[in-house]
Short mmCIF file of C-alpha atoms in Angstrom, two decimals:
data_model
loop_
_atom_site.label_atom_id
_atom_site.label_comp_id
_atom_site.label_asym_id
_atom_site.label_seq_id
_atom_site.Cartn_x
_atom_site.Cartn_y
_atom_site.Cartn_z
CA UNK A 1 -58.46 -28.98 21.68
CA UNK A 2 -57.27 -27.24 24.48
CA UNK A 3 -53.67 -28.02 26.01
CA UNK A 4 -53.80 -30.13 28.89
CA UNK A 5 -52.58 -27.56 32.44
CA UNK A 6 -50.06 -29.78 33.55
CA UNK A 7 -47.91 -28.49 31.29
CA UNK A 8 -46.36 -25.27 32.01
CA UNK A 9 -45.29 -22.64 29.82
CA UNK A 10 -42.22 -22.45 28.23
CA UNK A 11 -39.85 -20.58 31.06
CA UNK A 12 -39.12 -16.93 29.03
CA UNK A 13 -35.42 -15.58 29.74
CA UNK A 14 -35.16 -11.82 30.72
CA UNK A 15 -34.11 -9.40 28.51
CA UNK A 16 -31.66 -6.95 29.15
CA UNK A 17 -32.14 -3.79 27.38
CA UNK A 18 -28.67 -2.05 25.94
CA UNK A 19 -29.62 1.70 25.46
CA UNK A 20 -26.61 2.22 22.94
CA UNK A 21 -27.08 -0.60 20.62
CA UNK A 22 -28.54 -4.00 20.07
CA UNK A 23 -27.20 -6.71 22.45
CA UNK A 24 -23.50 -8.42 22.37
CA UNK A 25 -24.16 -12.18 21.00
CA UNK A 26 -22.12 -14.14 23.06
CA UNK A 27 -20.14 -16.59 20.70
CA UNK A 28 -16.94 -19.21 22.15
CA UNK A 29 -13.84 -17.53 21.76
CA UNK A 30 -11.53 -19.95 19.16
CA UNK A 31 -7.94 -19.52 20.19
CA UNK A 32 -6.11 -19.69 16.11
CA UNK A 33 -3.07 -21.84 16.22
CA UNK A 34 -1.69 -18.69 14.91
CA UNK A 35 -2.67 -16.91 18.06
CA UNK A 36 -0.29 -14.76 19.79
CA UNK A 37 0.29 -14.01 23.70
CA UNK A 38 1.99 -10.88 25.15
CA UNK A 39 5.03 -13.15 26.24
CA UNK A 40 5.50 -14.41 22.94
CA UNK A 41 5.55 -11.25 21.45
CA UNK A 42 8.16 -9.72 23.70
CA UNK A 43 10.21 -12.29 23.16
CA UNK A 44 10.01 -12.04 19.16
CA UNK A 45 10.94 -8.47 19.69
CA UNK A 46 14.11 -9.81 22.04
CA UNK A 47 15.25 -11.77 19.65
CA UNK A 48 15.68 -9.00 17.06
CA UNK A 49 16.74 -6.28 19.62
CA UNK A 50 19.28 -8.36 21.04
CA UNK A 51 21.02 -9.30 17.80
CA UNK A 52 22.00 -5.73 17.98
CA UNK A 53 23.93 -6.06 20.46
CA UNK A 54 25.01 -9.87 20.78
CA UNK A 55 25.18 -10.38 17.18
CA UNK A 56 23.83 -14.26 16.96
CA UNK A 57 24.15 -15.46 20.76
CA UNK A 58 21.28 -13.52 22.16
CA UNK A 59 18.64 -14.89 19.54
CA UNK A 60 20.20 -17.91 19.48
CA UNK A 61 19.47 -18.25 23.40
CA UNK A 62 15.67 -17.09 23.20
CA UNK A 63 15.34 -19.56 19.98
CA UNK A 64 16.42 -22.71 21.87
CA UNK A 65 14.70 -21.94 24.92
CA UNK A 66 11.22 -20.96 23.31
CA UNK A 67 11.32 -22.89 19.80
CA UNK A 68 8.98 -25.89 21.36
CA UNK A 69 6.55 -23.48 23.56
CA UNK A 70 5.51 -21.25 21.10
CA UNK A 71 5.60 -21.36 17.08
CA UNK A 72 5.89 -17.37 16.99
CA UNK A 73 8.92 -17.05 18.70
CA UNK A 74 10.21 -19.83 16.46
CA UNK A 75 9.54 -17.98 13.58
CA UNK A 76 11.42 -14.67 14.32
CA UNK A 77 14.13 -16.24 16.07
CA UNK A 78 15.24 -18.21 13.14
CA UNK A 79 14.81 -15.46 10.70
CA UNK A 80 17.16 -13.43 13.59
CA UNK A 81 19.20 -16.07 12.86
CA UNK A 82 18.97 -16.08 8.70
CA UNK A 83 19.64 -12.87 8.99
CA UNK A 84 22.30 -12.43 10.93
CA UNK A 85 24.20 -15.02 9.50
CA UNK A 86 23.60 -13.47 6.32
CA UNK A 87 25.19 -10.36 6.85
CA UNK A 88 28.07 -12.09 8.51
CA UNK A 89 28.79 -14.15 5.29
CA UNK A 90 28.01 -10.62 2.79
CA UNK A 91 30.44 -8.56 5.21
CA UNK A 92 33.24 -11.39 5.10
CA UNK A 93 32.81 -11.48 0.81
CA UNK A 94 33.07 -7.82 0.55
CA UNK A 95 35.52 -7.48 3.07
CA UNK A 96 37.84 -10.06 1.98
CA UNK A 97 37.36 -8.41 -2.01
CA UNK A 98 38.16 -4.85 -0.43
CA UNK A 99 41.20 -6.42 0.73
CA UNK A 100 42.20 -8.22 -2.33
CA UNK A 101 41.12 -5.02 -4.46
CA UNK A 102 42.68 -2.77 -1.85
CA UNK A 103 46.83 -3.64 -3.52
CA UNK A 104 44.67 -1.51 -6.84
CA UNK A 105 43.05 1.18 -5.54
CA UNK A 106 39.39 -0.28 -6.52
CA UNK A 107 38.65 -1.52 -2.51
CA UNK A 108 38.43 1.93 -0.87
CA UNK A 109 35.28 1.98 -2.77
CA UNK A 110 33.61 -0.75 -1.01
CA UNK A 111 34.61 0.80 2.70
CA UNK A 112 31.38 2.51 2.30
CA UNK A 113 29.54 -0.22 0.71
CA UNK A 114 30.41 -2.18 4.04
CA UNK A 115 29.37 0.77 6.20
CA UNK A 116 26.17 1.04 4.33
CA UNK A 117 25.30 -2.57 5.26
CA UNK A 118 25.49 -2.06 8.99
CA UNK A 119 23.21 1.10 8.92
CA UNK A 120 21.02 -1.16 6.66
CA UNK A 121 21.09 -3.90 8.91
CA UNK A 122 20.42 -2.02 11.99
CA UNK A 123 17.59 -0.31 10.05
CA UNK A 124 15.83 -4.02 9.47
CA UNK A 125 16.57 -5.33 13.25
CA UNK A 126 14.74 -2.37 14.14
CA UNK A 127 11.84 -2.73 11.75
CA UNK A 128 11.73 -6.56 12.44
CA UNK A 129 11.28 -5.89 16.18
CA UNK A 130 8.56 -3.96 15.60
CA UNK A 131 6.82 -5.87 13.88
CA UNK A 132 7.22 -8.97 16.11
CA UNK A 133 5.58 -6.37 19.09
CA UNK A 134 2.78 -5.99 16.67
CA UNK A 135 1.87 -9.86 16.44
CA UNK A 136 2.76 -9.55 12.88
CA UNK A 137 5.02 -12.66 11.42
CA UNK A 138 7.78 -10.43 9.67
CA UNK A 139 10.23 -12.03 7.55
CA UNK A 140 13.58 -10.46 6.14
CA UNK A 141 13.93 -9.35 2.49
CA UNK A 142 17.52 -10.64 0.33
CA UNK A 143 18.16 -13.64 3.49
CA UNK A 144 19.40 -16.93 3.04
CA UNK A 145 17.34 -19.38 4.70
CA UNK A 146 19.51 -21.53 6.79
CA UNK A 147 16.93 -22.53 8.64
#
């Protein structure tokens, strides 16, 4: 039986010839809850680079400002945080026993000990705020979590 002509033919779409490869498919971009934006990365990085200089009150800042807006930021600035506060509390031990130790001749030795854990902790801001420009969700080694 032949097909009735009052239906028409199936409407063809054109095709678009690539001459370095087969054709894109075109598939919905899903944003990931996980998903990072430029701004959120730069401030990730702030919050690290500033601890350098501003100790806790520069992360602090960026963390209470951007905590709600964006779950990356978050993230590093309370490990800025951890970790700052963490060195504060394992400078005031060992400074405190250099002191005590100091009246026997034993707490020159940990002078260096306490220098070493500045370079240290410079070294790790430094790696952490790379690491937030990457996109990557870096966490300190040896931190307590406060937060």
């Amino acid at each position: 039986m032949d097909e009735s002509p009052a239906t028409p033919p199936p409407l063809r779409q054109p095709q678009v010839t690539n001459p370095y490869g087969p054709p894109a498919l075109q598939q919905p971009v899903i944003q990931s809850p996980y998903a990072t934006t430029e701004d959120d990365r730069t401030m990730a990085m702030l919050c690290h680079l500033l601890s350098i200089l501003t100790w806790f009150v520069g992360p602090l800042v960026i963390w209470l400002v951007k905590k709600d807006s964006s779950r990356f930021v978050d993230h590093h600035g309370r490990e800025s945080l951890n970790f700052q506060l963490t060195v504060f509390l394992a400078s005031i031990c060992l400074g405190a026993m250099a002191f005590v130790l100091m009246f026997f001749f034993i707490g020159i030795l940990l002078i260096p000990v306490l220098m070493a854990i500045s370079v240290l902790a410079l070294v790790a801001e430094i790696m952490a705020a790379i690491a937030a420009n990457r996109g990557e969700w870096h966490r300190y080694p040896y931190t307590i979590r406060f937060f």
